């Protein structure tokens, strides 16, 4: 079963509630044994529109990534993000080795 990736492109407009989201979401990701591969950091836009904050998180499967997103703990953290910025979030299945 291939790994899966949670990919988020974010523009934060209200840093205080977003910080609450980031803290809560990080705790949830830890419970799901997710591995943060990229979060924040420098962005070099090469083509198309770029967001200032980008996140890539690795999960053991697409099902695990979806279950994490749907979990009550993540949804509680998510409430702090809604209205604190613009986000595009997707789950992406990786390739099998």
mmCIF file of N, CA and C in Angstrom:
data_model
loop_
_atom_site.group_PDB
_atom_site.id
_atom_site.type_symbol
_atom_site.label_atom_id
_atom_site.label_comp_id
_atom_site.label_asym_id
_atom_site.label_seq_id
_atom_site.Cartn_x
_atom_site.Cartn_y
_atom_site.Cartn_z
ATOM 1 N N UNK A 1 0.852 -1.173 0.000
ATOM 2 C CA UNK A 1 0.000 0.000 0.000
ATOM 3 C C UNK A 1 0.901 1.240 0.000
ATOM 4 N N UNK A 2 0.655 2.174 -0.927
ATOM 5 C CA UNK A 2 1.506 3.367 -0.992
ATOM 6 C C UNK A 2 1.210 4.352 0.140
ATOM 7 N N UNK A 3 2.228 5.134 0.475
ATOM 8 C CA UNK A 3 2.032 6.231 1.412
ATOM 9 C C UNK A 3 1.104 7.260 0.774
ATOM 10 N N UNK A 4 0.654 8.185 1.583
ATOM 11 C CA UNK A 4 -0.173 9.281 1.085
ATOM 12 C C UNK A 4 0.351 10.580 1.676
ATOM 13 N N UNK A 5 0.007 11.667 1.016
ATOM 14 C CA UNK A 5 0.508 12.979 1.400
ATOM 15 C C UNK A 5 -0.633 13.969 1.527
ATOM 16 N N UNK A 6 -0.592 14.694 2.620
ATOM 17 C CA UNK A 6 -1.515 15.786 2.887
ATOM 18 C C UNK A 6 -0.777 17.019 2.393
ATOM 19 N N UNK A 7 -1.331 17.692 1.413
ATOM 20 C CA UNK A 7 -0.691 18.856 0.819
ATOM 21 C C UNK A 7 -1.593 20.058 1.042
ATOM 22 N N UNK A 8 -1.035 21.099 1.623
ATOM 23 C CA UNK A 8 -1.810 22.315 1.905
ATOM 24 C C UNK A 8 -1.057 23.540 1.397
ATOM 25 N N UNK A 9 -1.804 24.429 0.760
ATOM 26 C CA UNK A 9 -1.292 25.726 0.319
ATOM 27 C C UNK A 9 -2.128 26.765 1.054
ATOM 28 N N UNK A 10 -1.459 27.624 1.820
ATOM 29 C CA UNK A 10 -2.175 28.491 2.751
ATOM 30 C C UNK A 10 -1.673 29.931 2.671
ATOM 31 N N UNK A 11 -2.612 30.843 2.779
ATOM 32 C CA UNK A 11 -2.304 32.250 3.011
ATOM 33 C C UNK A 11 -2.960 32.619 4.336
ATOM 34 N N UNK A 12 -2.152 32.882 5.339
ATOM 35 C CA UNK A 12 -2.656 33.223 6.673
ATOM 36 C C UNK A 12 -2.999 34.703 6.707
ATOM 37 N N UNK A 13 -4.222 35.011 7.174
ATOM 38 C CA UNK A 13 -4.646 36.412 7.281
ATOM 39 C C UNK A 13 -4.826 36.858 8.728
ATOM 40 N N UNK A 14 -4.936 35.908 9.650
ATOM 41 C CA UNK A 14 -5.102 36.222 11.074
ATOM 42 C C UNK A 14 -4.217 35.248 11.859
ATOM 43 N N UNK A 15 -3.001 35.661 12.192
ATOM 44 C CA UNK A 15 -2.003 34.755 12.761
ATOM 45 C C UNK A 15 -2.353 34.144 14.126
ATOM 46 N N UNK A 16 -3.078 34.853 14.970
ATOM 47 C CA UNK A 16 -3.340 34.334 16.314
ATOM 48 C C UNK A 16 -4.202 33.072 16.306
ATOM 49 N N UNK A 17 -5.385 33.077 15.680
ATOM 50 C CA UNK A 17 -6.143 31.836 15.643
ATOM 51 C C UNK A 17 -5.449 30.759 14.808
ATOM 52 N N UNK A 18 -4.713 31.186 13.777
ATOM 53 C CA UNK A 18 -4.005 30.198 12.971
ATOM 54 C C UNK A 18 -2.948 29.483 13.814
ATOM 55 N N UNK A 19 -2.314 30.194 14.720
ATOM 56 C CA UNK A 19 -1.320 29.571 15.607
ATOM 57 C C UNK A 19 -1.989 28.516 16.492
ATOM 58 N N UNK A 20 -3.209 28.771 16.948
ATOM 59 C CA UNK A 20 -3.946 27.772 17.727
ATOM 60 C C UNK A 20 -4.234 26.537 16.882
ATOM 61 N N UNK A 21 -4.609 26.769 15.621
ATOM 62 C CA UNK A 21 -4.828 25.655 14.701
ATOM 63 C C UNK A 21 -3.547 24.844 14.527
ATOM 64 N N UNK A 22 -2.444 25.519 14.262
ATOM 65 C CA UNK A 22 -1.178 24.830 14.007
ATOM 66 C C UNK A 22 -0.766 23.976 15.201
ATOM 67 N N UNK A 23 -0.943 24.497 16.398
ATOM 68 C CA UNK A 23 -0.595 23.725 17.603
ATOM 69 C C UNK A 23 -1.489 22.494 17.724
ATOM 70 N N UNK A 24 -2.778 22.678 17.589
ATOM 71 C CA UNK A 24 -3.707 21.557 17.718
ATOM 72 C C UNK A 24 -3.531 20.529 16.617
ATOM 73 N N UNK A 25 -3.348 20.987 15.379
ATOM 74 C CA UNK A 25 -3.183 20.062 14.257
ATOM 75 C C UNK A 25 -1.896 19.261 14.402
ATOM 76 N N UNK A 26 -0.831 19.899 14.864
ATOM 77 C CA UNK A 26 0.438 19.193 15.046
ATOM 78 C C UNK A 26 0.278 18.047 16.039
ATOM 79 N N UNK A 27 -0.468 18.280 17.101
ATOM 80 C CA UNK A 27 -0.721 17.216 18.085
ATOM 81 C C UNK A 27 -1.508 16.068 17.457
ATOM 82 N N UNK A 28 -2.475 16.392 16.614
ATOM 83 C CA UNK A 28 -3.269 15.360 15.947
ATOM 84 C C UNK A 28 -2.398 14.565 14.982
ATOM 85 N N UNK A 29 -1.572 15.242 14.200
ATOM 86 C CA UNK A 29 -0.707 14.543 13.252
ATOM 87 C C UNK A 29 0.210 13.566 13.978
ATOM 88 N N UNK A 30 0.687 13.963 15.128
ATOM 89 C CA UNK A 30 1.544 13.087 15.920
ATOM 90 C C UNK A 30 0.815 11.809 16.321
ATOM 91 N N UNK A 31 -0.447 11.926 16.701
ATOM 92 C CA UNK A 31 -1.244 10.751 17.088
ATOM 93 C C UNK A 31 -1.421 9.780 15.921
ATOM 94 N N UNK A 32 -1.381 10.286 14.701
ATOM 95 C CA UNK A 32 -1.560 9.455 13.506
ATOM 96 C C UNK A 32 -0.219 9.010 12.923
ATOM 97 N N UNK A 33 0.864 9.232 13.653
ATOM 98 C CA UNK A 33 2.217 8.865 13.203
ATOM 99 C C UNK A 33 2.555 9.478 11.849
ATOM 100 N N UNK A 34 2.045 10.668 11.615
ATOM 101 C CA UNK A 34 2.323 11.373 10.370
ATOM 102 C C UNK A 34 3.689 12.051 10.475
ATOM 103 N N UNK A 35 4.334 12.174 9.346
ATOM 104 C CA UNK A 35 5.667 12.784 9.297
ATOM 105 C C UNK A 35 5.583 14.081 8.483
ATOM 106 N N UNK A 36 5.904 15.193 9.125
ATOM 107 C CA UNK A 36 5.899 16.480 8.437
ATOM 108 C C UNK A 36 7.163 16.556 7.577
ATOM 109 N N UNK A 37 6.970 16.677 6.278
ATOM 110 C CA UNK A 37 8.091 16.757 5.342
ATOM 111 C C UNK A 37 8.448 18.198 5.006
ATOM 112 N N UNK A 38 7.463 19.068 4.981
ATOM 113 C CA UNK A 38 7.700 20.493 4.708
ATOM 114 C C UNK A 38 6.596 21.284 5.387
ATOM 115 N N UNK A 39 6.987 22.400 6.015
ATOM 116 C CA UNK A 39 5.994 23.270 6.665
ATOM 117 C C UNK A 39 6.598 24.667 6.755
ATOM 118 N N UNK A 40 5.929 25.613 6.127
ATOM 119 C CA UNK A 40 6.473 26.975 6.131
ATOM 120 C C UNK A 40 7.679 27.010 5.207
ATOM 121 N N UNK A 41 8.726 27.631 5.633
ATOM 122 C CA UNK A 41 9.958 27.663 4.844
ATOM 123 C C UNK A 41 9.856 28.569 3.628
ATOM 124 N N UNK A 42 10.961 28.728 2.988
ATOM 125 C CA UNK A 42 11.059 29.585 1.813
ATOM 126 C C UNK A 42 10.327 28.967 0.637
ATOM 127 N N UNK A 43 9.617 29.791 -0.104
ATOM 128 C CA UNK A 43 8.886 29.363 -1.300
ATOM 129 C C UNK A 43 9.487 30.078 -2.500
ATOM 130 N N UNK A 44 9.786 29.325 -3.539
ATOM 131 C CA UNK A 44 10.241 29.891 -4.797
ATOM 132 C C UNK A 44 9.197 29.523 -5.839
ATOM 133 N N UNK A 45 8.370 30.475 -6.203
ATOM 134 C CA UNK A 45 7.327 30.228 -7.195
ATOM 135 C C UNK A 45 7.919 30.220 -8.591
ATOM 136 N N UNK A 46 7.725 29.134 -9.300
ATOM 137 C CA UNK A 46 8.274 29.026 -10.651
ATOM 138 C C UNK A 46 7.219 29.223 -11.737
ATOM 139 N N UNK A 47 6.031 28.672 -11.519
ATOM 140 C CA UNK A 47 4.954 28.829 -12.497
ATOM 141 C C UNK A 47 3.637 28.882 -11.743
ATOM 142 N N UNK A 48 2.703 29.648 -12.230
ATOM 143 C CA UNK A 48 1.397 29.741 -11.598
ATOM 144 C C UNK A 48 1.436 30.540 -10.311
ATOM 145 N N UNK A 49 0.306 30.502 -9.610
ATOM 146 C CA UNK A 49 0.151 31.255 -8.374
ATOM 147 C C UNK A 49 0.758 30.482 -7.203
ATOM 148 N N UNK A 50 1.490 31.163 -6.345
ATOM 149 C CA UNK A 50 2.115 30.548 -5.182
ATOM 150 C C UNK A 50 1.494 31.082 -3.901
ATOM 151 N N UNK A 51 1.472 30.261 -2.880
ATOM 152 C CA UNK A 51 1.023 30.677 -1.551
ATOM 153 C C UNK A 51 2.240 30.827 -0.653
ATOM 154 N N UNK A 52 2.160 31.700 0.328
ATOM 155 C CA UNK A 52 3.316 31.921 1.198
ATOM 156 C C UNK A 52 3.592 30.776 2.169
ATOM 157 N N UNK A 53 2.590 29.936 2.455
ATOM 158 C CA UNK A 53 2.789 28.830 3.407
ATOM 159 C C UNK A 53 2.328 27.544 2.726
ATOM 160 N N UNK A 54 3.198 26.548 2.740
ATOM 161 C CA UNK A 54 2.909 25.266 2.117
ATOM 162 C C UNK A 54 3.314 24.159 3.082
ATOM 163 N N UNK A 55 2.516 23.101 3.104
ATOM 164 C CA UNK A 55 2.730 22.017 4.053
ATOM 165 C C UNK A 55 2.599 20.685 3.317
ATOM 166 N N UNK A 56 3.518 19.768 3.589
ATOM 167 C CA UNK A 56 3.431 18.401 3.078
ATOM 168 C C UNK A 56 3.632 17.462 4.257
ATOM 169 N N UNK A 57 2.654 16.573 4.478
ATOM 170 C CA UNK A 57 2.698 15.638 5.596
ATOM 171 C C UNK A 57 2.494 14.235 5.046
ATOM 172 N N UNK A 58 3.349 13.322 5.446
ATOM 173 C CA UNK A 58 3.286 11.939 4.965
ATOM 174 C C UNK A 58 2.518 11.057 5.942
ATOM 175 N N UNK A 59 1.620 10.244 5.395
ATOM 176 C CA UNK A 59 0.849 9.261 6.159
ATOM 177 C C UNK A 59 1.116 7.873 5.592
ATOM 178 N N UNK A 60 0.822 6.855 6.374
ATOM 179 C CA UNK A 60 1.070 5.481 5.925
ATOM 180 C C UNK A 60 0.129 5.051 4.803
ATOM 181 N N UNK A 61 -1.009 5.718 4.661
ATOM 182 C CA UNK A 61 -1.957 5.372 3.606
ATOM 183 C C UNK A 61 -2.933 6.523 3.388
ATOM 184 N N UNK A 62 -3.621 6.468 2.261
ATOM 185 C CA UNK A 62 -4.651 7.463 1.980
ATOM 186 C C UNK A 62 -5.777 7.365 2.999
ATOM 187 N N UNK A 63 -6.094 6.148 3.409
ATOM 188 C CA UNK A 63 -7.152 5.933 4.401
ATOM 189 C C UNK A 63 -6.784 6.570 5.741
ATOM 190 N N UNK A 64 -5.515 6.448 6.143
ATOM 191 C CA UNK A 64 -5.067 7.051 7.406
ATOM 192 C C UNK A 64 -5.121 8.577 7.324
ATOM 193 N N UNK A 65 -4.714 9.131 6.190
ATOM 194 C CA UNK A 65 -4.752 10.590 6.021
ATOM 195 C C UNK A 65 -6.188 11.097 6.078
ATOM 196 N N UNK A 66 -7.099 10.386 5.426
ATOM 197 C CA UNK A 66 -8.511 10.785 5.431
ATOM 198 C C UNK A 66 -9.101 10.657 6.831
ATOM 199 N N UNK A 67 -8.762 9.574 7.525
ATOM 200 C CA UNK A 67 -9.270 9.369 8.886
ATOM 201 C C UNK A 67 -8.756 10.456 9.829
ATOM 202 N N UNK A 68 -7.516 10.870 9.645
ATOM 203 C CA UNK A 68 -6.965 11.958 10.458
ATOM 204 C C UNK A 68 -7.758 13.239 10.207
ATOM 205 N N UNK A 69 -7.990 13.565 8.936
ATOM 206 C CA UNK A 69 -8.745 14.779 8.606
ATOM 207 C C UNK A 69 -10.148 14.730 9.202
ATOM 208 N N UNK A 70 -10.778 13.574 9.128
ATOM 209 C CA UNK A 70 -12.153 13.422 9.603
ATOM 210 C C UNK A 70 -12.268 13.296 11.128
ATOM 211 N N UNK A 71 -11.143 13.103 11.803
ATOM 212 C CA UNK A 71 -11.181 12.852 13.249
ATOM 213 C C UNK A 71 -11.738 14.059 14.012
ATOM 214 N N UNK A 72 -12.429 13.795 15.114
ATOM 215 C CA UNK A 72 -12.945 14.904 15.930
ATOM 216 C C UNK A 72 -11.839 15.836 16.420
ATOM 217 N N UNK A 73 -10.666 15.294 16.692
ATOM 218 C CA UNK A 73 -9.552 16.112 17.191
ATOM 219 C C UNK A 73 -9.076 17.098 16.119
ATOM 220 N N UNK A 74 -8.948 16.614 14.879
ATOM 221 C CA UNK A 74 -8.521 17.529 13.821
ATOM 222 C C UNK A 74 -9.606 18.560 13.536
ATOM 223 N N UNK A 75 -10.837 18.128 13.495
ATOM 224 C CA UNK A 75 -11.929 19.058 13.215
ATOM 225 C C UNK A 75 -12.022 20.142 14.284
ATOM 226 N N UNK A 76 -11.699 19.795 15.530
ATOM 227 C CA UNK A 76 -11.678 20.806 16.600
ATOM 228 C C UNK A 76 -10.574 21.824 16.351
ATOM 229 N N UNK A 77 -9.401 21.357 15.919
ATOM 230 C CA UNK A 77 -8.296 22.277 15.604
ATOM 231 C C UNK A 77 -8.639 23.114 14.381
ATOM 232 N N UNK A 78 -9.266 22.499 13.388
ATOM 233 C CA UNK A 78 -9.620 23.156 12.131
ATOM 234 C C UNK A 78 -10.491 24.387 12.355
ATOM 235 N N UNK A 79 -11.324 24.365 13.369
ATOM 236 C CA UNK A 79 -12.205 25.506 13.646
ATOM 237 C C UNK A 79 -11.418 26.800 13.846
ATOM 238 N N UNK A 80 -10.179 26.692 14.335
ATOM 239 C CA UNK A 80 -9.337 27.881 14.523
ATOM 240 C C UNK A 80 -8.791 28.401 13.192
ATOM 241 N N UNK A 81 -8.636 27.498 12.206
ATOM 242 C CA UNK A 81 -8.093 27.889 10.903
ATOM 243 C C UNK A 81 -9.138 28.559 10.026
ATOM 244 N N UNK A 82 -10.360 28.077 10.108
ATOM 245 C CA UNK A 82 -11.431 28.623 9.266
ATOM 246 C C UNK A 82 -11.621 30.107 9.612
ATOM 247 N N UNK A 83 -11.488 30.943 8.625
ATOM 248 C CA UNK A 83 -11.605 32.385 8.840
ATOM 249 C C UNK A 83 -10.284 33.061 9.160
ATOM 250 N N UNK A 84 -9.227 32.268 9.387
ATOM 251 C CA UNK A 84 -7.909 32.832 9.707
ATOM 252 C C UNK A 84 -6.997 32.831 8.491
ATOM 253 N N UNK A 85 -7.562 32.493 7.341
ATOM 254 C CA UNK A 85 -6.767 32.473 6.118
ATOM 255 C C UNK A 85 -7.487 31.722 5.020
ATOM 256 N N UNK A 86 -6.829 31.643 3.897
ATOM 257 C CA UNK A 86 -7.325 30.891 2.741
ATOM 258 C C UNK A 86 -6.473 29.639 2.625
ATOM 259 N N UNK A 87 -7.133 28.487 2.452
ATOM 260 C CA UNK A 87 -6.382 27.235 2.370
ATOM 261 C C UNK A 87 -6.922 26.356 1.258
ATOM 262 N N UNK A 88 -6.012 25.693 0.599
ATOM 263 C CA UNK A 88 -6.342 24.636 -0.347
ATOM 264 C C UNK A 88 -5.646 23.394 0.190
ATOM 265 N N UNK A 89 -6.424 22.373 0.537
ATOM 266 C CA UNK A 89 -5.877 21.165 1.153
ATOM 267 C C UNK A 89 -6.320 19.961 0.333
ATOM 268 N N UNK A 90 -5.380 19.068 0.082
ATOM 269 C CA UNK A 90 -5.707 17.858 -0.662
ATOM 270 C C UNK A 90 -4.936 16.673 -0.108
ATOM 271 N N UNK A 91 -5.441 15.492 -0.359
ATOM 272 C CA UNK A 91 -4.736 14.259 -0.041
ATOM 273 C C UNK A 91 -4.289 13.662 -1.359
ATOM 274 N N UNK A 92 -3.058 13.201 -1.390
ATOM 275 C CA UNK A 92 -2.459 12.698 -2.614
ATOM 276 C C UNK A 92 -1.840 11.335 -2.342
ATOM 277 N N UNK A 93 -2.271 10.332 -3.079
ATOM 278 C CA UNK A 93 -1.690 9.000 -2.918
ATOM 279 C C UNK A 93 -0.340 8.956 -3.613
ATOM 280 N N UNK A 94 0.636 8.389 -2.912
ATOM 281 C CA UNK A 94 1.976 8.262 -3.476
ATOM 282 C C UNK A 94 2.063 7.068 -4.418
ATOM 283 N N UNK A 95 3.242 6.832 -4.947
ATOM 284 C CA UNK A 95 3.472 5.701 -5.830
ATOM 285 C C UNK A 95 3.981 4.518 -5.002
ATOM 286 N N UNK A 96 3.677 3.331 -5.441
ATOM 287 C CA UNK A 96 4.174 2.140 -4.752
ATOM 288 C C UNK A 96 5.620 1.911 -5.161
ATOM 289 N N UNK A 97 6.406 1.456 -4.208
ATOM 290 C CA UNK A 97 7.827 1.164 -4.494
ATOM 291 C C UNK A 97 7.970 -0.048 -5.364
#
